[in-house]
Structures are given as C-alpha cells and as structure tokens.
Short mmCIF file of C-alpha atoms in Angstrom, two decimals:
data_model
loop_
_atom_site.label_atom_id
_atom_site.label_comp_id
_atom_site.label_asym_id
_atom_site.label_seq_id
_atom_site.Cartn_x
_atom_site.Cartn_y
_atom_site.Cartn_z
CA UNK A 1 -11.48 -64.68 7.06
CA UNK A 2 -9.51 -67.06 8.63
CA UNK A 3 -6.29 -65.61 10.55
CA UNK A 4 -2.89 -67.27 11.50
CA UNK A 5 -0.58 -66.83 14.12
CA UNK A 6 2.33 -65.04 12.37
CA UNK A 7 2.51 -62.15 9.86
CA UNK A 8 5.16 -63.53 7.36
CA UNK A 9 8.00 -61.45 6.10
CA UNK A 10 8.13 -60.24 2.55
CA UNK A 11 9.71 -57.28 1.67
CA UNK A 12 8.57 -55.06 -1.06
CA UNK A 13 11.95 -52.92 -2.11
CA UNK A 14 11.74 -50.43 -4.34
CA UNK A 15 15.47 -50.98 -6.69
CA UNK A 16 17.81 -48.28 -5.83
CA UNK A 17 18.49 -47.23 -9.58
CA UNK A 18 21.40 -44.69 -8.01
CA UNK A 19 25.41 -45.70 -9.32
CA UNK A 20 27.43 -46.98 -6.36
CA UNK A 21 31.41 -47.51 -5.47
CA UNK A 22 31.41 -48.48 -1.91
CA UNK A 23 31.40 -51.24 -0.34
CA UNK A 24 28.39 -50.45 1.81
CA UNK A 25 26.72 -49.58 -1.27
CA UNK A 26 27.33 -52.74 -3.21
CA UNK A 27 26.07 -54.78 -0.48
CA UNK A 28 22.82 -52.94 0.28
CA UNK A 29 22.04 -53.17 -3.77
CA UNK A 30 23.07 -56.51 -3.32
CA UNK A 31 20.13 -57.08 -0.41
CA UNK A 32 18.01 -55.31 -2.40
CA UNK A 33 18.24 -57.69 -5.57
CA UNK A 34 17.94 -60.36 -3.37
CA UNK A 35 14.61 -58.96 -1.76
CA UNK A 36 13.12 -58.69 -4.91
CA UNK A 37 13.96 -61.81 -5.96
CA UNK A 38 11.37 -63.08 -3.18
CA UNK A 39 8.46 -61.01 -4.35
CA UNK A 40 7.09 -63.18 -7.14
CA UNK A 41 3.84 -61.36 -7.41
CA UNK A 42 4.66 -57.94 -8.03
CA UNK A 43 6.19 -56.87 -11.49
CA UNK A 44 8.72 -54.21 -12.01
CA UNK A 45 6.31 -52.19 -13.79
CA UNK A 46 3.93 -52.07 -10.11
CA UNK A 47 5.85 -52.30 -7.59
CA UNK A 48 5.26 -49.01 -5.91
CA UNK A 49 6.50 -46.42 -3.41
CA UNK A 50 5.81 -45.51 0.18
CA UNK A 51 4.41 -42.00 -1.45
CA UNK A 52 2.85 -44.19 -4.43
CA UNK A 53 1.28 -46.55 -2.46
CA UNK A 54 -0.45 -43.94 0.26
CA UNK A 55 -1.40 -41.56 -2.54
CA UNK A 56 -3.21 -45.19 -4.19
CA UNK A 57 -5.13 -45.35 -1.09
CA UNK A 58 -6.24 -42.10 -0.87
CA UNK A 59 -7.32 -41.56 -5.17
CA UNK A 60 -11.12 -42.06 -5.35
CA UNK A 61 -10.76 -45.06 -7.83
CA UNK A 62 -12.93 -43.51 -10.65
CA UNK A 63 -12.87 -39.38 -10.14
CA UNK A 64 -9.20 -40.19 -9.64
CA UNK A 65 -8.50 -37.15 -7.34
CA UNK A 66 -8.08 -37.49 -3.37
CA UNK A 67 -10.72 -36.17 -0.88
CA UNK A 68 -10.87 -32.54 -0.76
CA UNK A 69 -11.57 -32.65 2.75
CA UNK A 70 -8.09 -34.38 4.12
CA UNK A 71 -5.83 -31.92 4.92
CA UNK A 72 -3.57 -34.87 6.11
CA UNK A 73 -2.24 -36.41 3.48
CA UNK A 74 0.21 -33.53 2.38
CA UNK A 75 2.15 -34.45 5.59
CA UNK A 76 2.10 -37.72 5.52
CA UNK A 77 3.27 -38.08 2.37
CA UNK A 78 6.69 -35.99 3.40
CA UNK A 79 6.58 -38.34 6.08
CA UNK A 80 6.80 -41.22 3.16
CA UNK A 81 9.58 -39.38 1.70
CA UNK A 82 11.30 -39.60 4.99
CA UNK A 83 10.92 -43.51 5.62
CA UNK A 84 11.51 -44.26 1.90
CA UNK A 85 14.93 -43.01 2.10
CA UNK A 86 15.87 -43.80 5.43
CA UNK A 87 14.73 -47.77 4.40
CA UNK A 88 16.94 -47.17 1.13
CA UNK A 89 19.78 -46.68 3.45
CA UNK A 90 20.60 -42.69 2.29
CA UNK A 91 19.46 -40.90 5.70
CA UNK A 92 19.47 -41.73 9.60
CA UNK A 93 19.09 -40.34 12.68
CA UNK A 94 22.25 -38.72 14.96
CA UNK A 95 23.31 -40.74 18.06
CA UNK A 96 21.04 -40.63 20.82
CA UNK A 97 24.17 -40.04 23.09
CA UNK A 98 24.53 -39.66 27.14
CA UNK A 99 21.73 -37.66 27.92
CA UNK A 100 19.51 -40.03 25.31
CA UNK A 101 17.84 -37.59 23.19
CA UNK A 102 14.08 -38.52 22.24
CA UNK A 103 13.68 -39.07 19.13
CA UNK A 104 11.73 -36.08 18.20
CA UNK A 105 14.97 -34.25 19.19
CA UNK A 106 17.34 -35.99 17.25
CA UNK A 107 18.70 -34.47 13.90
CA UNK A 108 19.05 -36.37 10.65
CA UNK A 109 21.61 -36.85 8.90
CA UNK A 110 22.33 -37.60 5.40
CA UNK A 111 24.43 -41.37 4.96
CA UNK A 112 24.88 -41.76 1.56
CA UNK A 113 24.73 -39.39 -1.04
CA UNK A 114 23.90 -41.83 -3.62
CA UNK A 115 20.94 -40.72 -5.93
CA UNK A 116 18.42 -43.33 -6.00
CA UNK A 117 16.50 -42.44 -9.47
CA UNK A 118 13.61 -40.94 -7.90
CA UNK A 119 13.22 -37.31 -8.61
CA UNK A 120 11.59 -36.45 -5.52
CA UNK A 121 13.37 -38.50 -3.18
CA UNK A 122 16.64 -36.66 -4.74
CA UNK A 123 15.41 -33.20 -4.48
CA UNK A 124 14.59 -34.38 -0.66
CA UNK A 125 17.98 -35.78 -0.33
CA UNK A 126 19.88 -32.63 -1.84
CA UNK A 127 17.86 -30.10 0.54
CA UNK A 128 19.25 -32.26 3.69
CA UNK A 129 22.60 -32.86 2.22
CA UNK A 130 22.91 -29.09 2.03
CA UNK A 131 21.57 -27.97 4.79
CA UNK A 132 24.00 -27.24 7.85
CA UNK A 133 23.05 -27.44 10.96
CA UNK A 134 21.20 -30.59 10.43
CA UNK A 135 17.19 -30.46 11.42
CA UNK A 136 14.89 -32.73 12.89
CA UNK A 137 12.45 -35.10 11.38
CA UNK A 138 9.64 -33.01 12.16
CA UNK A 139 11.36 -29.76 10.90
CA UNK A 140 11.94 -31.80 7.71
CA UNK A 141 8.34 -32.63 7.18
CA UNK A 142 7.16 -28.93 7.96
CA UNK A 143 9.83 -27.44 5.60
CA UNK A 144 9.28 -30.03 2.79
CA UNK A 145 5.30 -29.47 3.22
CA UNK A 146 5.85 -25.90 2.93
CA UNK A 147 4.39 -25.58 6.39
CA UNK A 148 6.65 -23.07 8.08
CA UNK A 149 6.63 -19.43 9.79
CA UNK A 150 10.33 -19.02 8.29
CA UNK A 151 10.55 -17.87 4.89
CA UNK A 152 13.97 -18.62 4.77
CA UNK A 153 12.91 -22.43 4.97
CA UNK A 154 10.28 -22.08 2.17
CA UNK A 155 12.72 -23.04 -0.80
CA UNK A 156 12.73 -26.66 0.87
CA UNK A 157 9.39 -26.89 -0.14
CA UNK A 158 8.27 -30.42 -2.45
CA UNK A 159 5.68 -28.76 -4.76
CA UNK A 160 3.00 -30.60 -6.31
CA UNK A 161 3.89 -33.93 -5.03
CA UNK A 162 0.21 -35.63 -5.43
CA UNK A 163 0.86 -34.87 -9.04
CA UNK A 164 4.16 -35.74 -9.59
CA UNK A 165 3.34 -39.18 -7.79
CA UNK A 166 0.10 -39.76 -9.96
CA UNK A 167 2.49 -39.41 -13.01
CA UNK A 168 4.63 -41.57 -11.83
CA UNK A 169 1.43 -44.39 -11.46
CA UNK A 170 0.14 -43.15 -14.60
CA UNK A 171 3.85 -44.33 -16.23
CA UNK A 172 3.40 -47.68 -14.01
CA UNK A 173 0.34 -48.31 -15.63
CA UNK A 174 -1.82 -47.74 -12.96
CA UNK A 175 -3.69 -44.86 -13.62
CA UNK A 176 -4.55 -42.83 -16.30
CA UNK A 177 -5.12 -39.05 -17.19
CA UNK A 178 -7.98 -37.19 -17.59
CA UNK A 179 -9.84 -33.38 -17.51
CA UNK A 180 -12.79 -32.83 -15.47
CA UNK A 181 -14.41 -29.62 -15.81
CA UNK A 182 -15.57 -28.56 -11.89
CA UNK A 183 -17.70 -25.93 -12.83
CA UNK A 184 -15.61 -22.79 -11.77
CA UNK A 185 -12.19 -24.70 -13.31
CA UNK A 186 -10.59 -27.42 -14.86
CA UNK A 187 -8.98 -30.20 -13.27
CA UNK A 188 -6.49 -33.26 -14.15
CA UNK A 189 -7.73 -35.99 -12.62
CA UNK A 190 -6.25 -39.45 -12.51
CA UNK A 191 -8.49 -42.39 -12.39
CA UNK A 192 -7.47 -46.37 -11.64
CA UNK A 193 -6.78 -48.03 -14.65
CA UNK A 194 -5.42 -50.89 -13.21
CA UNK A 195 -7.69 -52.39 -10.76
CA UNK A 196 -5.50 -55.45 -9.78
CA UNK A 197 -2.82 -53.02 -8.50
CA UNK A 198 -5.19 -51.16 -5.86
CA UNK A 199 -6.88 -54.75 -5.11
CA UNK A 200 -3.07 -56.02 -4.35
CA UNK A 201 -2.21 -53.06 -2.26
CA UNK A 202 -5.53 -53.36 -0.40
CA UNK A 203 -4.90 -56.66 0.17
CA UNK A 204 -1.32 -56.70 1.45
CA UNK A 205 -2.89 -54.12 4.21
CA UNK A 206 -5.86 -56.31 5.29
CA UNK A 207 -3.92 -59.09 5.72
CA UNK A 208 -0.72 -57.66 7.95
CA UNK A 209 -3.43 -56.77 10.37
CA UNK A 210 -5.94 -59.76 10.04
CA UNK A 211 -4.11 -63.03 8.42
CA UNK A 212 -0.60 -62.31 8.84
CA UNK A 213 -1.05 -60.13 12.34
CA UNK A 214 1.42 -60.70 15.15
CA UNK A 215 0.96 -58.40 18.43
CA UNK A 216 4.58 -57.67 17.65
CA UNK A 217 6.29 -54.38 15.47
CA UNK A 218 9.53 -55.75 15.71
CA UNK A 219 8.48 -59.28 13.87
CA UNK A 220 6.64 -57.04 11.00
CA UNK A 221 8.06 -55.75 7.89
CA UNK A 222 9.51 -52.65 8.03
CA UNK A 223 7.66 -51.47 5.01
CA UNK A 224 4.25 -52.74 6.06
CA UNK A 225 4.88 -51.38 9.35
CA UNK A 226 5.58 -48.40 7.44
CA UNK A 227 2.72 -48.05 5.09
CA UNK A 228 0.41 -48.90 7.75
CA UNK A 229 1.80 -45.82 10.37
CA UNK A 230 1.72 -43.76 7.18
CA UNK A 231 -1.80 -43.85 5.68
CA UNK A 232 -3.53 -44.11 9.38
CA UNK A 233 -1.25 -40.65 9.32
CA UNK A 234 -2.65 -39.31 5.86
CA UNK A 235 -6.16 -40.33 6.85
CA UNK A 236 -6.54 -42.79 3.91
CA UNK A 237 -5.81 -46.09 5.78
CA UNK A 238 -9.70 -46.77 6.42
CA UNK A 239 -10.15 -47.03 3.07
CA UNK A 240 -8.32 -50.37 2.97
CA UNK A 241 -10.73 -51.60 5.99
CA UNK A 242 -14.13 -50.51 3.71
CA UNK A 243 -14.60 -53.73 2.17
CA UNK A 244 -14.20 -56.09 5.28
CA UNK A 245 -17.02 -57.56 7.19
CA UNK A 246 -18.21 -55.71 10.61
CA UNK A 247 -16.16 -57.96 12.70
CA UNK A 248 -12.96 -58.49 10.62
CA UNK A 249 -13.28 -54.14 10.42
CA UNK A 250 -13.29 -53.64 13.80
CA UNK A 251 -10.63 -56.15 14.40
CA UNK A 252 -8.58 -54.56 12.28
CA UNK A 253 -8.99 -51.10 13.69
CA UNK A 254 -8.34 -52.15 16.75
CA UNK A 255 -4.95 -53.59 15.88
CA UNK A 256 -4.02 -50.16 14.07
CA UNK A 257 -4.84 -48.72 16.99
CA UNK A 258 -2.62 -51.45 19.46
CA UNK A 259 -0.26 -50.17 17.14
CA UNK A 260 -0.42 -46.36 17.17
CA UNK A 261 -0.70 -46.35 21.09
CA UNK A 262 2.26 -47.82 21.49
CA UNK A 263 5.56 -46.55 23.10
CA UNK A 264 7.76 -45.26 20.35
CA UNK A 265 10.78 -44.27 22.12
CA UNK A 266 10.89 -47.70 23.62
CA UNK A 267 10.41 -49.89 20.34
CA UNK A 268 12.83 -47.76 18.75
CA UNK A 269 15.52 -48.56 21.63
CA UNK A 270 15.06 -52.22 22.02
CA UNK A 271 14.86 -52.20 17.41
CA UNK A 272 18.06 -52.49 15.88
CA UNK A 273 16.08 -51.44 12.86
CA UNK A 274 15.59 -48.27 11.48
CA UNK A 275 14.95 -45.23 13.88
CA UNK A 276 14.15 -42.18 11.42
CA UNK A 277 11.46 -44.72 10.92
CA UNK A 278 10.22 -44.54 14.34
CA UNK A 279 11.04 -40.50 14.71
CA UNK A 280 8.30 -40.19 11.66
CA UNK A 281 5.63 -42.38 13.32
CA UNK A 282 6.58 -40.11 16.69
CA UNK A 283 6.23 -36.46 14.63
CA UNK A 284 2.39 -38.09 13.86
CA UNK A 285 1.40 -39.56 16.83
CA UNK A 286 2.83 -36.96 19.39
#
C-alpha cells in the first residue's frame, strides 16, 4: 500500500434537514450544501452518521448483531451523539474563562435549537436544552447511557439506540432485517446487505491512517478525526485494520495510538475547531 505525505480533506456532512431563520443558520446550511457538493462518491441514500457509521463497524456483517462481549460501544455511541451535534453546529462547550477550566470540567451548552431531522439527535438535544444547570460532557454520556447512581437523571436515558440506528441503515439500504432464534429467545438481527457501503467506510478509515496520514490532528478532518477517536472508544475500530497486511496493521495501530496518547487539553487550545469534540475524546481517554 503505497502512502503519501498528506491526508486530504473531504468532509462527509450529514444535511441538517432542521428549518432555519437566522443568519448563522443559513450560512452553516449553506457550508453544508457546499460540503456535500465535494463528496462525489457517496449518495444521499449512504451517507451515514457518526452513530451509523460506528454501529457499521461493530455489526458482524452476516449475523448482523454486534459482539456480545463489548460493553463499550453503548458509550461510545452517546459519545457519537455528542460530536454529531456539536459538528452540526447545535451544542458547544462554556468558556474556558480565567482560571481555564479543563475540558472535562466545562459544561455544555445548547447553541441552536434548531432540530436537525434526526430523532435521536433531537431527543439528545431537547434533554440538554431543558436541563438547567448545564452538565458536563461526561455527565451527558453517563445520563444518556443510562449509566448513573441518580435516578432523577434516568429519564435522560437514549433507549435502544443500536436498534434505532440499524433501522435507520436498514432504510439506507444497508442492512436488512431478520429473526434468529438463539435457543432460549428470539432475536432481530440485522445483516449487511450492502457490501459496498461497509467496504467504503472501511476504506475511508484505512486510508486516514495509512495513505492519507499526516502526524497532525489539526490538518485532519474533523469527522475522520472523529470516527476514528470514536470506534477505538467503542472497541470496534480494529475491525477496520483486519484485512490489512502485518505491516500496514501495525502501522496503522500505531498511528491510532500517536493519536490517542496525545495531549487533549493542548490540541483543543491551540484548535480553533470544535472543543466538545475534544471534551468527548478526553471523557474516553482519561
């Protein structure tokens, strides 16, 4: 495999279906056109989620069900939740101020209101809206996990997300549904249908790290970035590696690693990018 010298940008935006009067609105939907525009290779119909794309990773391709032995990949896909709206502009993080909060300290806040069409981003972004005093980003991925000691924090709780995102892939075309009988019960599975998809997906993640790598986070797409922090988080990010030689495998663990070692709290200061971003890698890699 040979490898370059710099990942190239492409942006993979999901289109904020939401209505919108503002002026900050307008232009964002306006960027987010525009980003589309540039991905010629992925159709409406596939092109997927944060949540959508982690959950991809993790679905054995023909049981179509995720490893009962992660007990990861609940969190991390809250943590999704959390990057996907942040990137769609609806959420951010409070000011650092004087005493410069770290960023697992800092509260988020809601931006814009705007709904963006997806059901569980919008339940997500009606729990924070509501919810007075702000909480952190880790709070929000405990509450939204349903991972909390306070039962007065329980109704923030996403329920049956893996499901709810397979439908969603199952509507894109990717997957299909199915019963499997598991002795003792019956389950609904969801098995790949569309094999190009997951080969895409794969793809885009072998080459940010191998063909398109840069020993730099703040050259690299924030979504890629994103994706990449996110299913090394829900344990499903190996299973992009799989395929690759010996060599090109260990290369590219060793650049997820370069990249999960690094300092958070100072990429996130010297980034005038996106820090609820950075305060989700932090709640994982703490």
């Amino acid at each position: 495999m040979n490898r370059g010298d710099g990942l190239i940008q492409r942006r993979n935006v999901v289109r904020d279906n939401g209505s919108s009067t503002s002026k900050e609105n307008q232009v964002e939907d306006d960027k987010i056109d525009k980003d589309e525009n540039l991905d010629d290779c992925d159709s409406k119909e596939t092109r997927l989620t944060l949540m959508e794309e982690v959950l991809l990773l993790g679905l054995k391709d023909k049981e179509g069900y995720t490893s009962f032995w992660n007990d990861c990949i609940s969190s991390g896909l809250r943590g999704c939740i959390l990057v996907e709206l942040a990137l769609r502009g609806r959420i951010e993080l409070e000011k650092a101020g004087m005493r410069r909060k770290n960023l697992l300290g800092r509260k988020v806040l809601v931006k814009n209101e705007t709904l963006t069409g997806d059901v569980l981003l919008d339940e997500a972004l009606k729990h924070m809206k509501e919810t007075q005093p702000p909480e952190t980003v880790q709070s929000w991925i405990e509450y939204l996990s349903g991972e909390t000691w306070n039962p007065l924090k329980l109704k923030y709780q996403l329920k049956n997300v893996r499901e709810r995102l397979a439908k969603n892939l199952v509507e894109k075309g990717v997957l299909t549904t199915e019963k499997q009988n598991f002795l003792l019960f019956d389950m609904t599975t969801h098995p790949l249908t569309d094999n190009q998809a997951k080969t895409r997906l794969i793809k885009k993640v072998q080459d940010a790290v191998l063909t398109r790598w840069v020993n730099d986070p703040q050259r690299m797409d924030k979504r890629i970035l994103a994706l990449i922090f996110l299913a090394h988080a829900s344990d499903v990010l190996e299973n992009a590696f799989i395929p690759l030689n010996d060599d090109d495998y260990e290369l590219a663990m060793k650049r997820v690693r370069e990249l999960v070692d690094m300092d958070l709290e100072g990429e996130c200061m010297k980034s005038n990018g996106n820090e609820v971003m950075w305060a989700v890698f932090a709640t994982f890699i703490k």
